[in-house]
CSV table of C-alpha atoms in Angstrom, one decimal:
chain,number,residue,atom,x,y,z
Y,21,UNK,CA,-34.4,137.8,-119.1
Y,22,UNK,CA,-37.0,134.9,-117.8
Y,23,UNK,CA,-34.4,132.6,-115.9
Y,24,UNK,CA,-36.7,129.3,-114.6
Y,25,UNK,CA,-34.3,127.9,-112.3
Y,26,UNK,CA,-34.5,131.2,-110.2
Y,27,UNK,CA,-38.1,131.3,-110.4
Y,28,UNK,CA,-38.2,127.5,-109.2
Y,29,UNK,CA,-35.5,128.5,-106.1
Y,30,UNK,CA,-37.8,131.4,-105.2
Y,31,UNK,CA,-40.7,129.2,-105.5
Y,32,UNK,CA,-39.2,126.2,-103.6
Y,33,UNK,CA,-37.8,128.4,-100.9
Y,34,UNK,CA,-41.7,130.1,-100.3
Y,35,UNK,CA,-42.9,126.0,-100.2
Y,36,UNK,CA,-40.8,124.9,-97.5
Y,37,UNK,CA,-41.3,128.1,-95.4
Y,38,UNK,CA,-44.7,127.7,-95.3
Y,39,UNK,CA,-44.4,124.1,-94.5
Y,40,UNK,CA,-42.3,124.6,-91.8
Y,41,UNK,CA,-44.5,126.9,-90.2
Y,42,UNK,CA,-47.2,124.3,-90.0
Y,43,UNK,CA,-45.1,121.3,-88.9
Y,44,UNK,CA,-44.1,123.6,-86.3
Y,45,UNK,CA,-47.5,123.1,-84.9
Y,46,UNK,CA,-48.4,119.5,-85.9
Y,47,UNK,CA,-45.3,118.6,-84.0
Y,48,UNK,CA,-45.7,119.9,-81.0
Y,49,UNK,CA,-44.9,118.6,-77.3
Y,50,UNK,CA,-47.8,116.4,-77.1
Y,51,UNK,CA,-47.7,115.3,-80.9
Y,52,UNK,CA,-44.1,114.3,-80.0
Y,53,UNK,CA,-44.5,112.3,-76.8
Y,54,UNK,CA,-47.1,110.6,-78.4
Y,55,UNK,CA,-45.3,109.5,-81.2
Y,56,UNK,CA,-42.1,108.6,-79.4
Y,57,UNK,CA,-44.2,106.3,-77.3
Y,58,UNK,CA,-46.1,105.2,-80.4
Y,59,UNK,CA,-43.0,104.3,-82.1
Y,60,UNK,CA,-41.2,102.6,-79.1
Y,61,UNK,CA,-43.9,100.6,-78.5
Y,62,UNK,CA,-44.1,99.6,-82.1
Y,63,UNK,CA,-40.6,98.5,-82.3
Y,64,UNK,CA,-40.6,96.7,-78.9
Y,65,UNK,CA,-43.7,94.4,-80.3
Y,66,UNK,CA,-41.7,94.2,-83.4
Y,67,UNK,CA,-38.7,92.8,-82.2
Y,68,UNK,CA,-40.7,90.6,-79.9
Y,69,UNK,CA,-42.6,89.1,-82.9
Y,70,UNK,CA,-39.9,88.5,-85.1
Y,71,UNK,CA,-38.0,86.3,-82.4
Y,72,UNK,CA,-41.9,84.1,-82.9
Y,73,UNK,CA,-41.5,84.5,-86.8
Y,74,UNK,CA,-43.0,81.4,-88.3
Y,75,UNK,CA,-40.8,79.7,-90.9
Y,76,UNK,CA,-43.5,80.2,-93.7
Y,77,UNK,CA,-44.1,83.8,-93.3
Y,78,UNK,CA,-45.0,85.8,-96.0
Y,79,UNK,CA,-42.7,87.6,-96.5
Y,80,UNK,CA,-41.8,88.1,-100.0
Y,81,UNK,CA,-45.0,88.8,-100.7
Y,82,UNK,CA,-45.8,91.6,-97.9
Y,83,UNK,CA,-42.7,93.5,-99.0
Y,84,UNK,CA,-43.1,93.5,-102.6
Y,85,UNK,CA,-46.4,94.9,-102.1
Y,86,UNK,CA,-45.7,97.8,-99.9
Y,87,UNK,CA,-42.1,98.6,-102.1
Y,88,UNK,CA,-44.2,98.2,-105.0
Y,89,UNK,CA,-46.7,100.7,-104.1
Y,90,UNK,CA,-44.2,103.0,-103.0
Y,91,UNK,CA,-42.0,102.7,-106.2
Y,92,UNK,CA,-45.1,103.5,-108.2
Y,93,UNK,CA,-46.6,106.2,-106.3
Y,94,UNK,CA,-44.7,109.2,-107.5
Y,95,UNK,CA,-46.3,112.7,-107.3
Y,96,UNK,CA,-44.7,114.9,-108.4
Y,97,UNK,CA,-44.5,118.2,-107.1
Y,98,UNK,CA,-44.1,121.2,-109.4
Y,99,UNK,CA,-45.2,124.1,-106.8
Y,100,UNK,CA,-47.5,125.6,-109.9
Y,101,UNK,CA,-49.7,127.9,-108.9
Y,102,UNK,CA,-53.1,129.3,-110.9
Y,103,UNK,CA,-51.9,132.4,-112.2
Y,104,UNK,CA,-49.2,130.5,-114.2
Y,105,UNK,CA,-51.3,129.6,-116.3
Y,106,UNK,CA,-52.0,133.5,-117.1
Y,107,UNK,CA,-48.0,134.2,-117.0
Y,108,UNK,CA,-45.9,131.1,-117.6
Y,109,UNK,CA,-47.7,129.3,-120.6
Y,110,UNK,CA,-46.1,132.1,-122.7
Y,111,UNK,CA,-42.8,130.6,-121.5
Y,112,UNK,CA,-43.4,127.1,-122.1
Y,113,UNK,CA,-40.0,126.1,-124.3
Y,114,UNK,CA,-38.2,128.1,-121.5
Y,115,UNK,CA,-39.6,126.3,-118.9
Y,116,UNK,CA,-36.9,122.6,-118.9
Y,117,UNK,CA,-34.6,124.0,-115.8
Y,118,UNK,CA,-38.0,124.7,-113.9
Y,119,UNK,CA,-39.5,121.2,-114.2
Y,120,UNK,CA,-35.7,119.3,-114.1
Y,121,UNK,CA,-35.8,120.7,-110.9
Y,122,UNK,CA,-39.4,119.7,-110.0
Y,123,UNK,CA,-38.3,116.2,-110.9
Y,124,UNK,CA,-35.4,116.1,-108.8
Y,125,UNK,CA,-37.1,117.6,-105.7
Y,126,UNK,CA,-40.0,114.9,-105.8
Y,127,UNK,CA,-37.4,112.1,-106.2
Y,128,UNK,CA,-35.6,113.6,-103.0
Y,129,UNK,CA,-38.5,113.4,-101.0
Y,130,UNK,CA,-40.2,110.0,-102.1
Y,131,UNK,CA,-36.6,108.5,-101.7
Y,132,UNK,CA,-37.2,108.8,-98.3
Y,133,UNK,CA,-39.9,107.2,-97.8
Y,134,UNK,CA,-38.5,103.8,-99.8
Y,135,UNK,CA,-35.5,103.9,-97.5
Y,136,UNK,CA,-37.7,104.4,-94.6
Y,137,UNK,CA,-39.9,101.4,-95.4
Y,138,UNK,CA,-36.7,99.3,-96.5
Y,139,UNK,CA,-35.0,100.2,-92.8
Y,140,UNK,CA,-38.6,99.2,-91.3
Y,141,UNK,CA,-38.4,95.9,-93.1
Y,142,UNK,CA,-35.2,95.1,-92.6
Y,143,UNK,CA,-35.3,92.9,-89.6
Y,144,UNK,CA,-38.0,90.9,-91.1
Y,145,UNK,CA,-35.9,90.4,-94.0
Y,146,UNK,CA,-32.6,89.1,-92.6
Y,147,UNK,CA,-35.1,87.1,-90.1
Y,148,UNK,CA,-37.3,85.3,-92.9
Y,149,UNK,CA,-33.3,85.2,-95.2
Y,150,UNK,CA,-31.0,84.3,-92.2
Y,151,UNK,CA,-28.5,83.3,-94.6
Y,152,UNK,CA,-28.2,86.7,-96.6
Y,153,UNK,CA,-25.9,89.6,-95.6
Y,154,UNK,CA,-26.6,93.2,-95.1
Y,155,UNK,CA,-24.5,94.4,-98.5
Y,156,UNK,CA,-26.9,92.3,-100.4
Y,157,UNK,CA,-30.0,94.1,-98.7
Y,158,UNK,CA,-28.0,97.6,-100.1
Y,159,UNK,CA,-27.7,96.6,-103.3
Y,160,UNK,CA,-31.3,95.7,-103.6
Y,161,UNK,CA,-32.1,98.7,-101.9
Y,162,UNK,CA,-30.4,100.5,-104.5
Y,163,UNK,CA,-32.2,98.8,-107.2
Y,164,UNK,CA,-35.3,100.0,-106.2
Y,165,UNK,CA,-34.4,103.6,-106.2
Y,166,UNK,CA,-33.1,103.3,-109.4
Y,167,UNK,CA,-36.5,101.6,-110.5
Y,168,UNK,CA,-38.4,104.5,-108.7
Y,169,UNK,CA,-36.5,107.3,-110.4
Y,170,UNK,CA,-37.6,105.2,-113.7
Y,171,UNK,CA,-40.9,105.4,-112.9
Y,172,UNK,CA,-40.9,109.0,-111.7
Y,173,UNK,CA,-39.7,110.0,-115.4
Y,174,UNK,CA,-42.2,107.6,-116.8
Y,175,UNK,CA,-45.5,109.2,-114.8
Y,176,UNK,CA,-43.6,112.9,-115.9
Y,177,UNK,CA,-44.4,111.8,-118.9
Y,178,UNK,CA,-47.4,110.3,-118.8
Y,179,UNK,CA,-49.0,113.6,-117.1
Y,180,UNK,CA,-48.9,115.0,-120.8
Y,181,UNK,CA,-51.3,112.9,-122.2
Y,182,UNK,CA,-55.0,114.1,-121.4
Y,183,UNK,CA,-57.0,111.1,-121.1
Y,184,UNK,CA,-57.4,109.9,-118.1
Y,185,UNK,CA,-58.6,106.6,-118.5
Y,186,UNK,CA,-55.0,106.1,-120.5
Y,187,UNK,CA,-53.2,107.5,-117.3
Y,188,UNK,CA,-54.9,105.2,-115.0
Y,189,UNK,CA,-54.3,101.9,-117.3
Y,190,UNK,CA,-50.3,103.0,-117.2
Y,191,UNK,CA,-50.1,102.9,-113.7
Y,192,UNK,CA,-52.0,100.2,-112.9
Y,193,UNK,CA,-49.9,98.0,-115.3
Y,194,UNK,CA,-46.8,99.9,-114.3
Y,195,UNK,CA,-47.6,98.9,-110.6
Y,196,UNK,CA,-49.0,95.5,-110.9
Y,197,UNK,CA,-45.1,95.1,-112.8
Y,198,UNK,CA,-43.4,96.8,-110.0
Y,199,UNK,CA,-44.9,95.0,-107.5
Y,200,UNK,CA,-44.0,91.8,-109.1
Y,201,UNK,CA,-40.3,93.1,-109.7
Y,202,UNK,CA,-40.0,93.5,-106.1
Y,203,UNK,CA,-40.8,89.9,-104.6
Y,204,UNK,CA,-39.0,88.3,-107.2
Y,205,UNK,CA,-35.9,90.4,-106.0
Y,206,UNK,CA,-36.4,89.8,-102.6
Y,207,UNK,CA,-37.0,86.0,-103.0
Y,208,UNK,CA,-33.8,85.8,-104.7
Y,209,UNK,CA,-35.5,84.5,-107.8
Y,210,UNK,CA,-33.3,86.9,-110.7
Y,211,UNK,CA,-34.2,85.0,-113.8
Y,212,UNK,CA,-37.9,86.3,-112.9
Y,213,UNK,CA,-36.9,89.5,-112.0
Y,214,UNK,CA,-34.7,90.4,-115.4
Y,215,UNK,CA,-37.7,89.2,-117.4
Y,216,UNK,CA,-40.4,91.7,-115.3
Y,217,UNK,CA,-38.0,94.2,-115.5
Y,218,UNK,CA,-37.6,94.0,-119.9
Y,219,UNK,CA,-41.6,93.8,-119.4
Y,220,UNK,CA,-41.6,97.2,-117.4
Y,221,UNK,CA,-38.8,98.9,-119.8
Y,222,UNK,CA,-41.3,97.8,-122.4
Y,223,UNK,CA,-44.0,99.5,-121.2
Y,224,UNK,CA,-42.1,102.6,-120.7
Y,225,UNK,CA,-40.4,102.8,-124.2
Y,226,UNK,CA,-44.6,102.8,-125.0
Y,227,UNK,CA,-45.3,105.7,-122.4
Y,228,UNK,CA,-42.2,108.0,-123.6
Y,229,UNK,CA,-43.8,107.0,-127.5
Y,230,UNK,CA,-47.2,108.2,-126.5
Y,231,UNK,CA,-46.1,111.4,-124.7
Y,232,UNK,CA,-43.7,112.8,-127.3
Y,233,UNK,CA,-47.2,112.6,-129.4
Y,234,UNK,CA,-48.7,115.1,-127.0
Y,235,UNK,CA,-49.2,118.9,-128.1
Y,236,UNK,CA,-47.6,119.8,-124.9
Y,237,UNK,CA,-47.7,120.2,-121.4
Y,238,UNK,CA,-50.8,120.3,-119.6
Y,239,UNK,CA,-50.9,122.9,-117.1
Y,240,UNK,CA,-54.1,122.1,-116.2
Y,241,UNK,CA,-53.5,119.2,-115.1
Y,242,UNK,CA,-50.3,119.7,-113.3
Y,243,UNK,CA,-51.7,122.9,-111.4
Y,244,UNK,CA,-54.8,120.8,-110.4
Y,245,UNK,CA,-52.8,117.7,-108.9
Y,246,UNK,CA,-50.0,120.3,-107.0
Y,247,UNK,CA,-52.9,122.4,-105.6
Y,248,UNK,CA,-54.5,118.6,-104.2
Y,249,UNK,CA,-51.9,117.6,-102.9
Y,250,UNK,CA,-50.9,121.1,-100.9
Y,251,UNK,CA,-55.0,121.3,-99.9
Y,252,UNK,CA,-54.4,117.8,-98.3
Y,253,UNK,CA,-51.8,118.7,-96.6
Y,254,UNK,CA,-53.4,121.6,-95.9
Y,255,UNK,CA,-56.5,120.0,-94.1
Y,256,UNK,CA,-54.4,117.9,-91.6
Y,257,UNK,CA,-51.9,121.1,-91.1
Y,258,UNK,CA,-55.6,122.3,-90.1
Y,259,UNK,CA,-56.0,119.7,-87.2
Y,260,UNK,CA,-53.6,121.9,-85.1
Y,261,UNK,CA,-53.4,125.5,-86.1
Y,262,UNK,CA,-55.3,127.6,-88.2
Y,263,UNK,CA,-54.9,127.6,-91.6
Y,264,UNK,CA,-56.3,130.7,-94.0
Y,265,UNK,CA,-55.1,128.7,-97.0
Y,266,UNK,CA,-57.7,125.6,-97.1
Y,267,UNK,CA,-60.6,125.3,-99.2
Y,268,UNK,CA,-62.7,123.1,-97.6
Y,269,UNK,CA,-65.4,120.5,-99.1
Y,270,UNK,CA,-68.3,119.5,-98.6
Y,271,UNK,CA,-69.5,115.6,-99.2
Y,272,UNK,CA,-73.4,115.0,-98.7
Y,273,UNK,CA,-73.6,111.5,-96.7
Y,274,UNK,CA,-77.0,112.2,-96.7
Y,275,UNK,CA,-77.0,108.8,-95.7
Y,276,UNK,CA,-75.3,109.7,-92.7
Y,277,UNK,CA,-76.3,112.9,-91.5
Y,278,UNK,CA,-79.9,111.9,-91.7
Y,279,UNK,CA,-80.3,109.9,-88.7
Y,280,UNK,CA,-77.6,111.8,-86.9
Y,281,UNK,CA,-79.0,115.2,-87.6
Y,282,UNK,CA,-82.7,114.4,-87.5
Y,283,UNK,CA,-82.0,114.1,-83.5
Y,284,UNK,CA,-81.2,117.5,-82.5
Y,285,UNK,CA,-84.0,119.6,-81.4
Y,286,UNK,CA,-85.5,122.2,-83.4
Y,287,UNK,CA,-84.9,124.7,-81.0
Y,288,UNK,CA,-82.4,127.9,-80.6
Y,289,UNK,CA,-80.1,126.5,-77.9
Y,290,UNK,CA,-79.4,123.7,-80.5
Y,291,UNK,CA,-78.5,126.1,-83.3
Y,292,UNK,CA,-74.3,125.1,-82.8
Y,293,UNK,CA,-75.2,121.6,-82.1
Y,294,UNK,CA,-77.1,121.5,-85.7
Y,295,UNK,CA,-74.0,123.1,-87.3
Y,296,UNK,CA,-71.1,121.2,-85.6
Y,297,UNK,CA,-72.4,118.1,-86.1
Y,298,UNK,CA,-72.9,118.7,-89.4
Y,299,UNK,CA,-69.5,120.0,-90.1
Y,300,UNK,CA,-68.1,117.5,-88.7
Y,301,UNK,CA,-70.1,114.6,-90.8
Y,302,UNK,CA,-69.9,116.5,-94.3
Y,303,UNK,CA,-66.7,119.1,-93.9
Y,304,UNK,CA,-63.0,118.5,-94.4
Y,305,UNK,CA,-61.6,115.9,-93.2
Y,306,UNK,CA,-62.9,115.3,-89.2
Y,307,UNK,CA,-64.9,112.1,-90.1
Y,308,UNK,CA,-62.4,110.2,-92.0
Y,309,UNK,CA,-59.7,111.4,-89.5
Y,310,UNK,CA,-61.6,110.3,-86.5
Y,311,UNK,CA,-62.0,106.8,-88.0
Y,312,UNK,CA,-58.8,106.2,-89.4
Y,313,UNK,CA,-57.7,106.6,-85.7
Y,314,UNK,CA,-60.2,104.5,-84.6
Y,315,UNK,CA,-59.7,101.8,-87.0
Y,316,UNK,CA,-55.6,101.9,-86.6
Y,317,UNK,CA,-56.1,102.2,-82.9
Y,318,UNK,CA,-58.1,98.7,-82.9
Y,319,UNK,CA,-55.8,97.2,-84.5
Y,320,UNK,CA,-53.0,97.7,-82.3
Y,321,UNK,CA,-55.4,96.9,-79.5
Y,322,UNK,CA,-56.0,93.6,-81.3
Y,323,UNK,CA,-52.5,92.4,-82.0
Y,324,UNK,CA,-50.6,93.4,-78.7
Y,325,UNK,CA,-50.3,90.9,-76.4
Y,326,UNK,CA,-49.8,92.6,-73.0
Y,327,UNK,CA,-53.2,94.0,-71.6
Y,328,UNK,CA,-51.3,97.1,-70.3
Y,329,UNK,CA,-49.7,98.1,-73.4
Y,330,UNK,CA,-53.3,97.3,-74.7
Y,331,UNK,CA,-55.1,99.9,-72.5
Y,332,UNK,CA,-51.9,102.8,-72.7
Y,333,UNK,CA,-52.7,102.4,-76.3
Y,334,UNK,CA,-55.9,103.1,-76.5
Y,335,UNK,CA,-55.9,105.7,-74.5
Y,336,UNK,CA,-53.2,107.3,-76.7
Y,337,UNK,CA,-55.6,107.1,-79.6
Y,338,UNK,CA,-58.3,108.5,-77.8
Y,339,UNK,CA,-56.2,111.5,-76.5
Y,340,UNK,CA,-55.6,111.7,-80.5
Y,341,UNK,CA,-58.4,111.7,-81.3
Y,342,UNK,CA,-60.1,114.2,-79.0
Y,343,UNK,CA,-57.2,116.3,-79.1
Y,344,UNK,CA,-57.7,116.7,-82.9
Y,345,UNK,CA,-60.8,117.7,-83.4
Y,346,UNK,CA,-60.3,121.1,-81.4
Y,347,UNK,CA,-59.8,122.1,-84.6
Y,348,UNK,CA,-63.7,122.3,-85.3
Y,349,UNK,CA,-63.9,125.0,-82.9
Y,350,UNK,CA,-62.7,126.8,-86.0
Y,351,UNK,CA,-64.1,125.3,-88.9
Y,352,UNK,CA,-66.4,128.3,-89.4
Y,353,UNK,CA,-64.2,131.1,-88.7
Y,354,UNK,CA,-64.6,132.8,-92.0
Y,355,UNK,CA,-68.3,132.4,-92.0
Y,356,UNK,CA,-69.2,136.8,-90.9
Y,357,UNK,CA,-72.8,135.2,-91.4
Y,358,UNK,CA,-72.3,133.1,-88.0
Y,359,UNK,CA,-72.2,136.5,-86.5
Y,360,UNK,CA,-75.7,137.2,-87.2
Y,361,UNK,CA,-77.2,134.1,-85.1
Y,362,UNK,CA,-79.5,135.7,-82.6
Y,363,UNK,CA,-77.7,132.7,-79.9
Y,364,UNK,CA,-75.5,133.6,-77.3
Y,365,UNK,CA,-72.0,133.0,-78.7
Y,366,UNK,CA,-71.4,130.6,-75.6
Y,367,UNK,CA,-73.8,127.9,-77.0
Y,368,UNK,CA,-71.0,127.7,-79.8
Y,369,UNK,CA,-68.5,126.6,-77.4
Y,370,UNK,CA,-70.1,124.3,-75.7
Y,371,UNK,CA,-72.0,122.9,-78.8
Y,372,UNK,CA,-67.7,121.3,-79.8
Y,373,UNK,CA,-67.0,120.1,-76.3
Y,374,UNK,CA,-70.2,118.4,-76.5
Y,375,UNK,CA,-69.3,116.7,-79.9
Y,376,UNK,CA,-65.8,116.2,-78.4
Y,377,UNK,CA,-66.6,114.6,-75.6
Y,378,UNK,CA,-69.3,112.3,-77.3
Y,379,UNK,CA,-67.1,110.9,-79.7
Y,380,UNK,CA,-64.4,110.1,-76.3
Y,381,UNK,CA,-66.9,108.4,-75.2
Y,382,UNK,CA,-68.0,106.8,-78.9
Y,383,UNK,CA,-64.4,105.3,-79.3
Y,384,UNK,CA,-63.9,104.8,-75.8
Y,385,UNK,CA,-67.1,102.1,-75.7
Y,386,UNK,CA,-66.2,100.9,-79.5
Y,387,UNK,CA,-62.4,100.3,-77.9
Y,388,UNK,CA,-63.9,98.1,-74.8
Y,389,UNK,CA,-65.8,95.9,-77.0
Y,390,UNK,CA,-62.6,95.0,-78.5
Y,391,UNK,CA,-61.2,93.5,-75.2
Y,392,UNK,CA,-64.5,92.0,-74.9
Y,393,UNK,CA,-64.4,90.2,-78.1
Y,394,UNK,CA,-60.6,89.0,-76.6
Y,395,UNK,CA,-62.1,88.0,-73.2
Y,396,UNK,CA,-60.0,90.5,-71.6
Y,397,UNK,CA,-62.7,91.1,-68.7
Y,398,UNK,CA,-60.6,93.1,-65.9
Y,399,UNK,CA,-58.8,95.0,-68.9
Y,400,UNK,CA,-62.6,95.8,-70.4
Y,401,UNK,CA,-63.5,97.5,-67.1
Y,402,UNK,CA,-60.4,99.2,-66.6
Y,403,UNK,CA,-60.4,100.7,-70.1
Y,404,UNK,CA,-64.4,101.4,-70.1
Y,405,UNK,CA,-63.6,103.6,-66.5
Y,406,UNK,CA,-60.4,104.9,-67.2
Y,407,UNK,CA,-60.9,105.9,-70.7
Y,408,UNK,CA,-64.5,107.8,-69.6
Y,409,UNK,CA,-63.0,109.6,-66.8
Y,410,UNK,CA,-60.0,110.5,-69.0
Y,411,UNK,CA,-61.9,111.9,-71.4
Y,412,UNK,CA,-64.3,113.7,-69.3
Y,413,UNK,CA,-60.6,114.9,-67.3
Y,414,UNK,CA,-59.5,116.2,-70.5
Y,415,UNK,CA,-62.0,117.6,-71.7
Y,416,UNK,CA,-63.2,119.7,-68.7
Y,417,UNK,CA,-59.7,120.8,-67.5
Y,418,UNK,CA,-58.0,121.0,-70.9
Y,419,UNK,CA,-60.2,121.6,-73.7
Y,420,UNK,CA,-62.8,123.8,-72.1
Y,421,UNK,CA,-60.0,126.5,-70.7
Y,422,UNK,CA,-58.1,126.2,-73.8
Y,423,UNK,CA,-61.4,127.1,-76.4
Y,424,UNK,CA,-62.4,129.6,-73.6
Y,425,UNK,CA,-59.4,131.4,-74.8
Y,426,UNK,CA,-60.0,131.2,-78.1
């Protein structure tokens, strides 16, 4: 007999092995030390701005965003797969134990990361609300995972209905309302707060009305969003180790690769170059990882105060950053077509390390004009020499042995 609690223990057991094995390689020794220093260095700064904390800080309103956002975002992660819909959409009405469990797994998880961002704002909080003690932080705290796991049921729910342009209405509304909810509870204001809260319940009586309406469930629809979300994680898991599972895509920023591509030489020895650079630009996710390093590693650069910490930093971010895209070495592994390229297979090789270095070098200069725009002149040349010569250090003595090998 079909038993869908079994099926979902079998399925959930196969999910976390094969995230494991991944993680095992994302959070390696250098991964580590990086974010150890990362974080220590966070929470020094931290602690050493809060003890400056101006009296009319924000604060209400910079928490109930971020709690907001995080009560409202609520994936939820039913580890369908496409032949289900061949082999389980017989066994729909059998199905309640399978997705109960879904429900309960995805809470688990996304608990996390509101306690996370709750024990993050928590010296803020009792800084900017001296006078408030720690049981009343709990209880709050409390009250927003009770307010999640509402709106985990409510977007359930709402993933029955088949328009889209309903869906997206719901949660805007839903966290626009959630949002609110949370500064008035953290400014103490609870006549606000009860009357958001009935305007929230209201709008979820509505959802639960319109999804009982629906003919059912929509596989589709919950196969597609699982299989994003697992390709996602997928494509970072892919920064670090090989990964036969991704699908990758391709975006055409033509007006991108244009002026970028238009200067490589038509010639054989720039057959890799052509390719990598092009991958890179228009293939998985290199480009937007590459700037969100960039972008998050100038604004630590911009908002710590000690010139040191400053230049420790930015190196870190440029070690990220060239570390990381190793992985294009491998972006075409797949490709038996590559194969057939009358160019010696060295040219591929040293076609990466050339991108590799040449973006070091891009963020290095992008991260010494920050310390310019500061007026931080002996930091500007110590970061402009010392990041070049550690990434041309790197590079040569680390990432040319270890694709050699590859």
């Amino acid at each position: 007999m079909f038993d869908s609690h079994e099926l979902y223990k079998k399925r959930l057991s196969s999910h976390v092995t094969n995230l494991s094995r991944y993680l095992k390689y994302m959070f390696n020794g250098h991964i580590a030390f990086a974010m150890l220093f990362f974080v220590a260095a966070t929470a020094y700064y931290y602690q050493q701005w809060l003890e400056q904390l101006p009296p009319n800080f924000p604060t209400g309103i910079i928490m109930g965003i971020v709690l907001g956002l995080l009560m409202s975002y609520n994936p939820i992660r039913t580890l369908l797969q496409e032949p289900d819909l061949v082999f389980l959409i017989a066994a729909e009405q059998r199905m309640g134990p399978y997705f109960r469990n879904s429900i309960i797994y995805s809470f688990i998880i996304q608990m996390y990361l509101v306690v996370l961002a709750a024990a993050a704002f928590g010296p803020l909080y009792f800084a900017s609300f001296s006078g408030r003690t720690g049981s009343v932080y709990l209880v709050m705290l409390l009250l927003f995972l009770v307010l999640k796991g509402m709106n985990m049921l409510t977007n359930w729910h709402m993933l029955k209905v088949r328009e889209k342009s309903l869906r997206t209405v719901d949660l805007t509304a839903r966290t626009l309302l959630n949002i609110v909810i949370a500064y008035f509870i953290i400014e103490g204001h609870a006549v606000f707060a009860i009357i958001s809260i009935v305007l929230l319940l209201l709008v979820i009586v509505y959802d639960f009305t319109v999804a009982v309406k629906q003919p059912g469930i929509s596989w589709e629809l919950l196969i597609e969003k699982d299989q994003m979300r697992l390709q996602s994680f997928y494509r970072i898991a892919n920064l670090f180790a090989d990964v036969p599972h991704l699908k990758n895509k391709v975006k055409k920023r033509e007006w991108l690769t244009r002026p970028i591509i238009s200067r490589v030489p038509f010639a054989q020895s720039a057959t890799y170059d052509y390719l990598y650079q092009l991958s890179f630009l228009r293939s998985g996710d290199y480009l937007g990882m590459y700037v969100r390093l960039v972008i998050i590693g100038g604004i630590f650069i911009w908002v710590i105060p000690n010139g040191w910490i400053k230049i420790l930093f930015a190196i870190l971010f440029i070690y990220l950053s060239v570390f990381q895209m190793m992985a294009l070495y491998h972006h075409h592994r797949t490709q038996m077509w590559l194969d057939l390229y009358p160019v010696k297979p060295d040219l591929k090789r040293a076609a990466v390390i050339a991108i590799i270095r040449k973006l070091g070098y891009v963020q290095t200069i992008v991260f010494t004009l920050l310390f310019l725009f500061q007026f931080e002149w002996l930091g500007s040349i110590i970061l402009f020499i010392g990041g070049l010569a550690f990434v041309w250090a790197y590079v040569t003595f680390y990432v040319q042995p270890k694709l050699g090998k590859m």
